[in-house]
């Protein structure tokens, strides 16, 4: 069978590329070895957010009296039902995606795809193989949890994010290695349910990619939840004995042991680039990543790569943007290359963390003179009415051009503010552009204008 475009991998990058190609009239096939939607839909972004919502509802129920609501009887978390709900969300969205692809005439081929020379993809399933052909092949095979040699995972005591989403009971204690999005979100989730959580972070601050001021707020929020966050912690070993885990780390020259019921390894991902024929086709790989140009073209003619297999931020929305860009380039539309300095990212703890562009420290390290505006949500009418006054919005401007170069926020639902901040950055908006834009009152997003006014 011959197609115009074959995509190996049906995650956010793969299916976004397929949908755009179908819109442009191309005959498209997706080769997927597991479930459509990839890790994001099935074991990452979506089910984790469903679990986090359950934890948030439980927290609201415990605090109902503060809002003038009386609840009769006890309130308790039911982990099994929370997991069941999250899997139901996944099933619903997965079914919808399947129908959407079908309605656009996109063929989904079940099996493991691998490159077999120019224009040929081999599909393996159940011991049988077949070949399909296309002028253009996009590699979108994604990533998986990185194995840590000092913390060998057994899926029961030392686990990764997939097992963390489907535990059968709430552990009494948990050590989380890493305080990025995965580590922080699961730390928050299980701490809310009553688990004694310790987060070990190698870098000097929690959420190491966040602005320093935002990170300090996040660490204080962790402390209020009784999460112990240990920074500058170099984990040496995690082992299991007698059904208990012992984690050893070094800090300030001292070795410390922590016992826990579970250890969650939440440090990085590994690209799925093995055994897919990259070597046979001459595709250049460096440091676990496929090398591509600004239009996602590899070193081999007719072969492209997007998402977690290339050296760009490992985020679902980045993969989707790359998939669309790649297909538009294939179809001759001359798309504008992606500005990776304007990629937004969020951590969905409570409070949430949202950011785009440079942090204040990064800007100053680059020798950029900055003007900074900060608005604290404690003075926001909407945040006060909601009983969620913790946090801030911080905007960073180039002092010479007055253009926005970074935006950072921590607080309830601040991920929903990031659209305006990102648009302002990509549109080269200035301090006065943002400050003079009328925002509805009372809203959380008017804090963006207030932060800009604070910078003037």
PDB file of N, CA, C and O in Angstrom, residues 51-106:
ATOM      1  N   UNK A  51      -6.508  12.572  38.004  1.00  0.00           N
ATOM      2  CA  UNK A  51      -6.188  12.233  39.392  1.00  0.00           C
ATOM      3  C   UNK A  51      -6.004  13.492  40.234  1.00  0.00           C
ATOM      4  O   UNK A  51      -6.481  13.568  41.380  1.00  0.00           O
ATOM      5  N   UNK A  52      -5.323  14.474  39.678  1.00  0.00           N
ATOM      6  CA  UNK A  52      -5.100  15.716  40.423  1.00  0.00           C
ATOM      7  C   UNK A  52      -6.420  16.421  40.726  1.00  0.00           C
ATOM      8  O   UNK A  52      -6.586  17.021  41.793  1.00  0.00           O
ATOM      9  N   UNK A  53      -7.369  16.339  39.811  1.00  0.00           N
ATOM     10  CA  UNK A  53      -8.682  16.941  40.076  1.00  0.00           C
ATOM     11  C   UNK A  53      -9.384  16.225  41.224  1.00  0.00           C
ATOM     12  O   UNK A  53     -10.013  16.867  42.074  1.00  0.00           O
ATOM     13  N   UNK A  54      -9.263  14.891  41.267  1.00  0.00           N
ATOM     14  CA  UNK A  54      -9.859  14.145  42.382  1.00  0.00           C
ATOM     15  C   UNK A  54      -9.256  14.580  43.706  1.00  0.00           C
ATOM     16  O   UNK A  54      -9.965  14.760  44.709  1.00  0.00           O
ATOM     17  N   UNK A  55      -7.925  14.772  43.717  1.00  0.00           N
ATOM     18  CA  UNK A  55      -7.271  15.227  44.945  1.00  0.00           C
ATOM     19  C   UNK A  55      -7.750  16.616  45.330  1.00  0.00           C
ATOM     20  O   UNK A  55      -7.966  16.915  46.515  1.00  0.00           O
ATOM     21  N   UNK A  56      -7.934  17.476  44.334  1.00  0.00           N
ATOM     22  CA  UNK A  56      -8.395  18.831  44.609  1.00  0.00           C
ATOM     23  C   UNK A  56      -9.809  18.830  45.181  1.00  0.00           C
ATOM     24  O   UNK A  56     -10.109  19.566  46.131  1.00  0.00           O
ATOM     25  N   UNK A  57     -10.677  17.999  44.631  1.00  0.00           N
ATOM     26  CA  UNK A  57     -12.049  17.902  45.143  1.00  0.00           C
ATOM     27  C   UNK A  57     -12.035  17.398  46.595  1.00  0.00           C
ATOM     28  O   UNK A  57     -12.779  17.884  47.451  1.00  0.00           O
ATOM     29  N   UNK A  58     -11.180  16.416  46.861  1.00  0.00           N
ATOM     30  CA  UNK A  58     -11.052  15.909  48.238  1.00  0.00           C
ATOM     31  C   UNK A  58     -10.589  17.025  49.176  1.00  0.00           C
ATOM     32  O   UNK A  58     -11.126  17.192  50.281  1.00  0.00           O
ATOM     33  N   UNK A  59      -9.618  17.822  48.730  1.00  0.00           N
ATOM     34  CA  UNK A  59      -9.137  18.930  49.555  1.00  0.00           C
ATOM     35  C   UNK A  59     -10.241  19.956  49.786  1.00  0.00           C
ATOM     36  O   UNK A  59     -10.402  20.481  50.897  1.00  0.00           O
ATOM     37  N   UNK A  60     -11.027  20.254  48.749  1.00  0.00           N
ATOM     38  CA  UNK A  60     -12.153  21.183  48.915  1.00  0.00           C
ATOM     39  C   UNK A  60     -13.151  20.653  49.939  1.00  0.00           C
ATOM     40  O   UNK A  60     -13.674  21.405  50.774  1.00  0.00           O
ATOM     41  N   UNK A  61     -13.426  19.355  49.865  1.00  0.00           N
ATOM     42  CA  UNK A  61     -14.390  18.766  50.795  1.00  0.00           C
ATOM     43  C   UNK A  61     -13.906  18.891  52.238  1.00  0.00           C
ATOM     44  O   UNK A  61     -14.686  19.186  53.152  1.00  0.00           O
ATOM     45  N   UNK A  62     -12.623  18.698  52.456  1.00  0.00           N
ATOM     46  CA  UNK A  62     -12.076  18.829  53.807  1.00  0.00           C
ATOM     47  C   UNK A  62     -12.175  20.262  54.314  1.00  0.00           C
ATOM     48  O   UNK A  62     -12.291  20.492  55.513  1.00  0.00           O
ATOM     49  N   UNK A  63     -12.107  21.216  53.384  1.00  0.00           N
ATOM     50  CA  UNK A  63     -12.106  22.632  53.763  1.00  0.00           C
ATOM     51  C   UNK A  63     -13.474  23.285  53.568  1.00  0.00           C
ATOM     52  O   UNK A  63     -13.589  24.516  53.580  1.00  0.00           O
ATOM     53  N   UNK A  64     -14.510  22.477  53.395  1.00  0.00           N
ATOM     54  CA  UNK A  64     -15.836  23.009  53.071  1.00  0.00           C
ATOM     55  C   UNK A  64     -16.336  24.009  54.099  1.00  0.00           C
ATOM     56  O   UNK A  64     -16.997  25.003  53.754  1.00  0.00           O
ATOM     57  N   UNK A  65     -16.036  23.778  55.382  1.00  0.00           N
ATOM     58  CA  UNK A  65     -16.532  24.666  56.442  1.00  0.00           C
ATOM     59  C   UNK A  65     -16.050  26.093  56.243  1.00  0.00           C
ATOM     60  O   UNK A  65     -16.765  27.053  56.578  1.00  0.00           O
ATOM     61  N   UNK A  66     -14.858  26.264  55.685  1.00  0.00           N
ATOM     62  CA  UNK A  66     -14.322  27.606  55.464  1.00  0.00           C
ATOM     63  C   UNK A  66     -15.134  28.373  54.434  1.00  0.00           C
ATOM     64  O   UNK A  66     -15.087  29.607  54.388  1.00  0.00           O
ATOM     65  N   UNK A  67     -15.910  27.662  53.610  1.00  0.00           N
ATOM     66  CA  UNK A  67     -16.747  28.286  52.591  1.00  0.00           C
ATOM     67  C   UNK A  67     -18.217  28.319  53.011  1.00  0.00           C
ATOM     68  O   UNK A  67     -19.097  28.579  52.197  1.00  0.00           O
ATOM     69  N   UNK A  68     -18.472  28.028  54.270  1.00  0.00           N
ATOM     70  CA  UNK A  68     -19.849  28.054  54.765  1.00  0.00           C
ATOM     71  C   UNK A  68     -20.664  26.846  54.371  1.00  0.00           C
ATOM     72  O   UNK A  68     -21.898  26.921  54.314  1.00  0.00           O
ATOM     73  N   UNK A  69     -20.021  25.721  54.108  1.00  0.00           N
ATOM     74  CA  UNK A  69     -20.705  24.494  53.712  1.00  0.00           C
ATOM     75  C   UNK A  69     -20.474  23.435  54.782  1.00  0.00           C
ATOM     76  O   UNK A  69     -19.328  23.163  55.155  1.00  0.00           O
ATOM     77  N   UNK A  70     -21.566  22.851  55.270  1.00  0.00           N
ATOM     78  CA  UNK A  70     -21.462  21.795  56.277  1.00  0.00           C
ATOM     79  C   UNK A  70     -21.665  20.441  55.616  1.00  0.00           C
ATOM     80  O   UNK A  70     -22.653  20.221  54.922  1.00  0.00           O
ATOM     81  N   UNK A  71     -20.709  19.560  55.824  1.00  0.00           N
ATOM     82  CA  UNK A  71     -20.806  18.201  55.306  1.00  0.00           C
ATOM     83  C   UNK A  71     -21.038  17.250  56.469  1.00  0.00           C
ATOM     84  O   UNK A  71     -20.289  17.272  57.450  1.00  0.00           O
ATOM     85  N   UNK A  72     -22.065  16.424  56.383  1.00  0.00           N
ATOM     86  CA  UNK A  72     -22.328  15.428  57.414  1.00  0.00           C
ATOM     87  C   UNK A  72     -21.484  14.188  57.143  1.00  0.00           C
ATOM     88  O   UNK A  72     -21.344  13.745  56.003  1.00  0.00           O
ATOM     89  N   UNK A  73     -20.947  13.591  58.206  1.00  0.00           N
ATOM     90  CA  UNK A  73     -20.165  12.365  58.047  1.00  0.00           C
ATOM     91  C   UNK A  73     -18.721  12.656  57.690  1.00  0.00           C
ATOM     92  O   UNK A  73     -18.300  13.813  57.554  1.00  0.00           O
ATOM     93  N   UNK A  74     -17.952  11.603  57.494  1.00  0.00           N
ATOM     94  CA  UNK A  74     -16.528  11.739  57.220  1.00  0.00           C
ATOM     95  C   UNK A  74     -16.274  11.871  55.720  1.00  0.00           C
ATOM     96  O   UNK A  74     -17.090  11.469  54.897  1.00  0.00           O
ATOM     97  N   UNK A  75     -15.143  12.453  55.416  1.00  0.00           N
ATOM     98  CA  UNK A  75     -14.697  12.584  54.032  1.00  0.00           C
ATOM     99  C   UNK A  75     -13.397  11.807  53.895  1.00  0.00           C
ATOM    100  O   UNK A  75     -12.462  12.024  54.665  1.00  0.00           O
ATOM    101  N   UNK A  76     -13.337  10.898  52.963  1.00  0.00           N
ATOM    102  CA  UNK A  76     -12.147  10.063  52.811  1.00  0.00           C
ATOM    103  C   UNK A  76     -11.842   9.831  51.337  1.00  0.00           C
ATOM    104  O   UNK A  76     -12.759   9.725  50.520  1.00  0.00           O
ATOM    105  N   UNK A  77     -10.556   9.752  50.976  1.00  0.00           N
ATOM    106  CA  UNK A  77     -10.192   9.475  49.579  1.00  0.00           C
ATOM    107  C   UNK A  77     -10.357   7.995  49.259  1.00  0.00           C
ATOM    108  O   UNK A  77     -10.063   7.133  50.092  1.00  0.00           O
ATOM    109  N   UNK A  78     -10.827   7.708  48.062  1.00  0.00           N
ATOM    110  CA  UNK A  78     -10.964   6.335  47.587  1.00  0.00           C
ATOM    111  C   UNK A  78     -10.081   6.218  46.348  1.00  0.00           C
ATOM    112  O   UNK A  78     -10.492   6.550  45.235  1.00  0.00           O
ATOM    113  N   UNK A  79      -8.841   5.757  46.544  1.00  0.00           N
ATOM    114  CA  UNK A  79      -7.870   5.725  45.456  1.00  0.00           C
ATOM    115  C   UNK A  79      -8.344   4.857  44.301  1.00  0.00           C
ATOM    116  O   UNK A  79      -8.172   5.208  43.127  1.00  0.00           O
ATOM    117  N   UNK A  80      -8.964   3.743  44.603  1.00  0.00           N
ATOM    118  CA  UNK A  80      -9.410   2.843  43.544  1.00  0.00           C
ATOM    119  C   UNK A  80     -10.417   3.528  42.630  1.00  0.00           C
ATOM    120  O   UNK A  80     -10.342   3.425  41.399  1.00  0.00           O
ATOM    121  N   UNK A  81     -11.337   4.282  43.217  1.00  0.00           N
ATOM    122  CA  UNK A  81     -12.336   4.975  42.401  1.00  0.00           C
ATOM    123  C   UNK A  81     -11.720   6.161  41.660  1.00  0.00           C
ATOM    124  O   UNK A  81     -12.138   6.491  40.541  1.00  0.00           O
ATOM    125  N   UNK A  82     -10.740   6.807  42.271  1.00  0.00           N
ATOM    126  CA  UNK A  82     -10.036   7.890  41.580  1.00  0.00           C
ATOM    127  C   UNK A  82      -9.337   7.361  40.337  1.00  0.00           C
ATOM    128  O   UNK A  82      -9.410   7.963  39.255  1.00  0.00           O
ATOM    129  N   UNK A  83      -8.648   6.227  40.481  1.00  0.00           N
ATOM    130  CA  UNK A  83      -7.954   5.623  39.345  1.00  0.00           C
ATOM    131  C   UNK A  83      -8.967   5.193  38.284  1.00  0.00           C
ATOM    132  O   UNK A  83      -8.772   5.401  37.080  1.00  0.00           O
ATOM    133  N   UNK A  84     -10.081   4.609  38.738  1.00  0.00           N
ATOM    134  CA  UNK A  84     -11.129   4.186  37.806  1.00  0.00           C
ATOM    135  C   UNK A  84     -11.667   5.380  37.012  1.00  0.00           C
ATOM    136  O   UNK A  84     -11.878   5.291  35.792  1.00  0.00           O
ATOM    137  N   UNK A  85     -11.871   6.497  37.683  1.00  0.00           N
ATOM    138  CA  UNK A  85     -12.355   7.691  36.989  1.00  0.00           C
ATOM    139  C   UNK A  85     -11.331   8.167  35.957  1.00  0.00           C
ATOM    140  O   UNK A  85     -11.689   8.515  34.816  1.00  0.00           O
ATOM    141  N   UNK A  86     -10.053   8.188  36.332  1.00  0.00           N
ATOM    142  CA  UNK A  86      -9.027   8.662  35.401  1.00  0.00           C
ATOM    143  C   UNK A  86      -8.947   7.768  34.170  1.00  0.00           C
ATOM    144  O   UNK A  86      -8.779   8.251  33.046  1.00  0.00           O
ATOM    145  N   UNK A  87      -9.100   6.453  34.364  1.00  0.00           N
ATOM    146  CA  UNK A  87      -9.069   5.557  33.208  1.00  0.00           C
ATOM    147  C   UNK A  87     -10.306   5.756  32.330  1.00  0.00           C
ATOM    148  O   UNK A  87     -10.254   5.603  31.107  1.00  0.00           O
ATOM    149  N   UNK A  88     -11.428   6.110  32.963  1.00  0.00           N
ATOM    150  CA  UNK A  88     -12.633   6.406  32.194  1.00  0.00           C
ATOM    151  C   UNK A  88     -12.464   7.637  31.329  1.00  0.00           C
ATOM    152  O   UNK A  88     -12.933   7.684  30.175  1.00  0.00           O
ATOM    153  N   UNK A  89     -11.781   8.654  31.870  1.00  0.00           N
ATOM    154  CA  UNK A  89     -11.486   9.857  31.088  1.00  0.00           C
ATOM    155  C   UNK A  89     -10.627   9.499  29.879  1.00  0.00           C
ATOM    156  O   UNK A  89     -10.869   9.949  28.750  1.00  0.00           O
ATOM    157  N   UNK A  90      -9.614   8.662  30.110  1.00  0.00           N
ATOM    158  CA  UNK A  90      -8.738   8.228  29.024  1.00  0.00           C
ATOM    159  C   UNK A  90      -9.533   7.477  27.948  1.00  0.00           C
ATOM    160  O   UNK A  90      -9.381   7.725  26.748  1.00  0.00           O
ATOM    161  N   UNK A  91     -10.398   6.565  28.377  1.00  0.00           N
ATOM    162  CA  UNK A  91     -11.177   5.776  27.429  1.00  0.00           C
ATOM    163  C   UNK A  91     -12.077   6.665  26.577  1.00  0.00           C
ATOM    164  O   UNK A  91     -12.206   6.466  25.365  1.00  0.00           O
ATOM    165  N   UNK A  92     -12.687   7.663  27.209  1.00  0.00           N
ATOM    166  CA  UNK A  92     -13.581   8.563  26.483  1.00  0.00           C
ATOM    167  C   UNK A  92     -12.823   9.359  25.431  1.00  0.00           C
ATOM    168  O   UNK A  92     -13.248   9.450  24.263  1.00  0.00           O
ATOM    169  N   UNK A  93     -11.687   9.939  25.818  1.00  0.00           N
ATOM    170  CA  UNK A  93     -10.917  10.735  24.864  1.00  0.00           C
ATOM    171  C   UNK A  93     -10.290   9.859  23.788  1.00  0.00           C
ATOM    172  O   UNK A  93     -10.201  10.260  22.624  1.00  0.00           O
ATOM    173  N   UNK A  94      -9.860   8.655  24.173  1.00  0.00           N
ATOM    174  CA  UNK A  94      -9.282   7.743  23.187  1.00  0.00           C
ATOM    175  C   UNK A  94     -10.288   7.350  22.124  1.00  0.00           C
ATOM    176  O   UNK A  94      -9.974   7.301  20.927  1.00  0.00           O
ATOM    177  N   UNK A  95     -11.518   7.076  22.547  1.00  0.00           N
ATOM    178  CA  UNK A  95     -12.571   6.739  21.595  1.00  0.00           C
ATOM    179  C   UNK A  95     -12.858   7.913  20.665  1.00  0.00           C
ATOM    180  O   UNK A  95     -13.029   7.740  19.454  1.00  0.00           O
ATOM    181  N   UNK A  96     -12.881   9.113  21.237  1.00  0.00           N
ATOM    182  CA  UNK A  96     -13.118  10.296  20.415  1.00  0.00           C
ATOM    183  C   UNK A  96     -12.024  10.521  19.389  1.00  0.00           C
ATOM    184  O   UNK A  96     -12.304  10.884  18.233  1.00  0.00           O
ATOM    185  N   UNK A  97     -10.777  10.291  19.791  1.00  0.00           N
ATOM    186  CA  UNK A  97      -9.662  10.453  18.859  1.00  0.00           C
ATOM    187  C   UNK A  97      -9.752   9.441  17.722  1.00  0.00           C
ATOM    188  O   UNK A  97      -9.531   9.776  16.555  1.00  0.00           O
ATOM    189  N   UNK A  98     -10.077   8.206  18.062  1.00  0.00           N
ATOM    190  CA  UNK A  98     -10.213   7.169  17.039  1.00  0.00           C
ATOM    191  C   UNK A  98     -11.265   7.554  16.007  1.00  0.00           C
ATOM    192  O   UNK A  98     -11.054   7.433  14.793  1.00  0.00           O
ATOM    193  N   UNK A  99     -12.389   8.040  16.481  1.00  0.00           N
ATOM    194  CA  UNK A  99     -13.464   8.447  15.569  1.00  0.00           C
ATOM    195  C   UNK A  99     -13.078   9.647  14.729  1.00  0.00           C
ATOM    196  O   UNK A  99     -13.417   9.745  13.545  1.00  0.00           O
ATOM    197  N   UNK A 100     -12.342  10.582  15.333  1.00  0.00           N
ATOM    198  CA  UNK A 100     -11.914  11.766  14.598  1.00  0.00           C
ATOM    199  C   UNK A 100     -10.988  11.383  13.445  1.00  0.00           C
ATOM    200  O   UNK A 100     -11.169  11.848  12.309  1.00  0.00           O
ATOM    201  N   UNK A 101     -10.011  10.540  13.729  1.00  0.00           N
ATOM    202  CA  UNK A 101      -9.087  10.118  12.672  1.00  0.00           C
ATOM    203  C   UNK A 101      -9.824   9.371  11.558  1.00  0.00           C
ATOM    204  O   UNK A 101      -9.556   9.573  10.365  1.00  0.00           O
ATOM    205  N   UNK A 102     -10.737   8.518  11.965  1.00  0.00           N
ATOM    206  CA  UNK A 102     -11.518   7.765  10.975  1.00  0.00           C
ATOM    207  C   UNK A 102     -12.337   8.701  10.101  1.00  0.00           C
ATOM    208  O   UNK A 102     -12.420   8.522   8.879  1.00  0.00           O
ATOM    209  N   UNK A 103     -12.944   9.715  10.730  1.00  0.00           N
ATOM    210  CA  UNK A 103     -13.795  10.642   9.971  1.00  0.00           C
ATOM    211  C   UNK A 103     -12.995  11.460   8.964  1.00  0.00           C
ATOM    212  O   UNK A 103     -13.546  11.951   7.977  1.00  0.00           O
ATOM    213  N   UNK A 104     -11.696  11.614   9.207  1.00  0.00           N
ATOM    214  CA  UNK A 104     -10.837  12.377   8.284  1.00  0.00           C
ATOM    215  C   UNK A 104     -10.166  11.487   7.246  1.00  0.00           C
ATOM    216  O   UNK A 104      -9.297  11.956   6.509  1.00  0.00           O
ATOM    217  N   UNK A 105     -10.505  10.204   7.262  1.00  0.00           N
ATOM    218  CA  UNK A 105      -9.941   9.300   6.267  1.00  0.00           C
ATOM    219  C   UNK A 105      -8.511   8.880   6.546  1.00  0.00           C
ATOM    220  O   UNK A 105      -7.795   8.441   5.630  1.00  0.00           O
ATOM    221  N   UNK A 106      -8.076   8.996   7.787  1.00  0.00           N
ATOM    222  CA  UNK A 106      -6.714   8.626   8.165  1.00  0.00           C
ATOM    223  C   UNK A 106      -6.705   7.155   8.558  1.00  0.00           C
ATOM    224  O   UNK A 106      -7.470   6.731   9.427  1.00  0.00           O
TER     225      UNK A 106
END
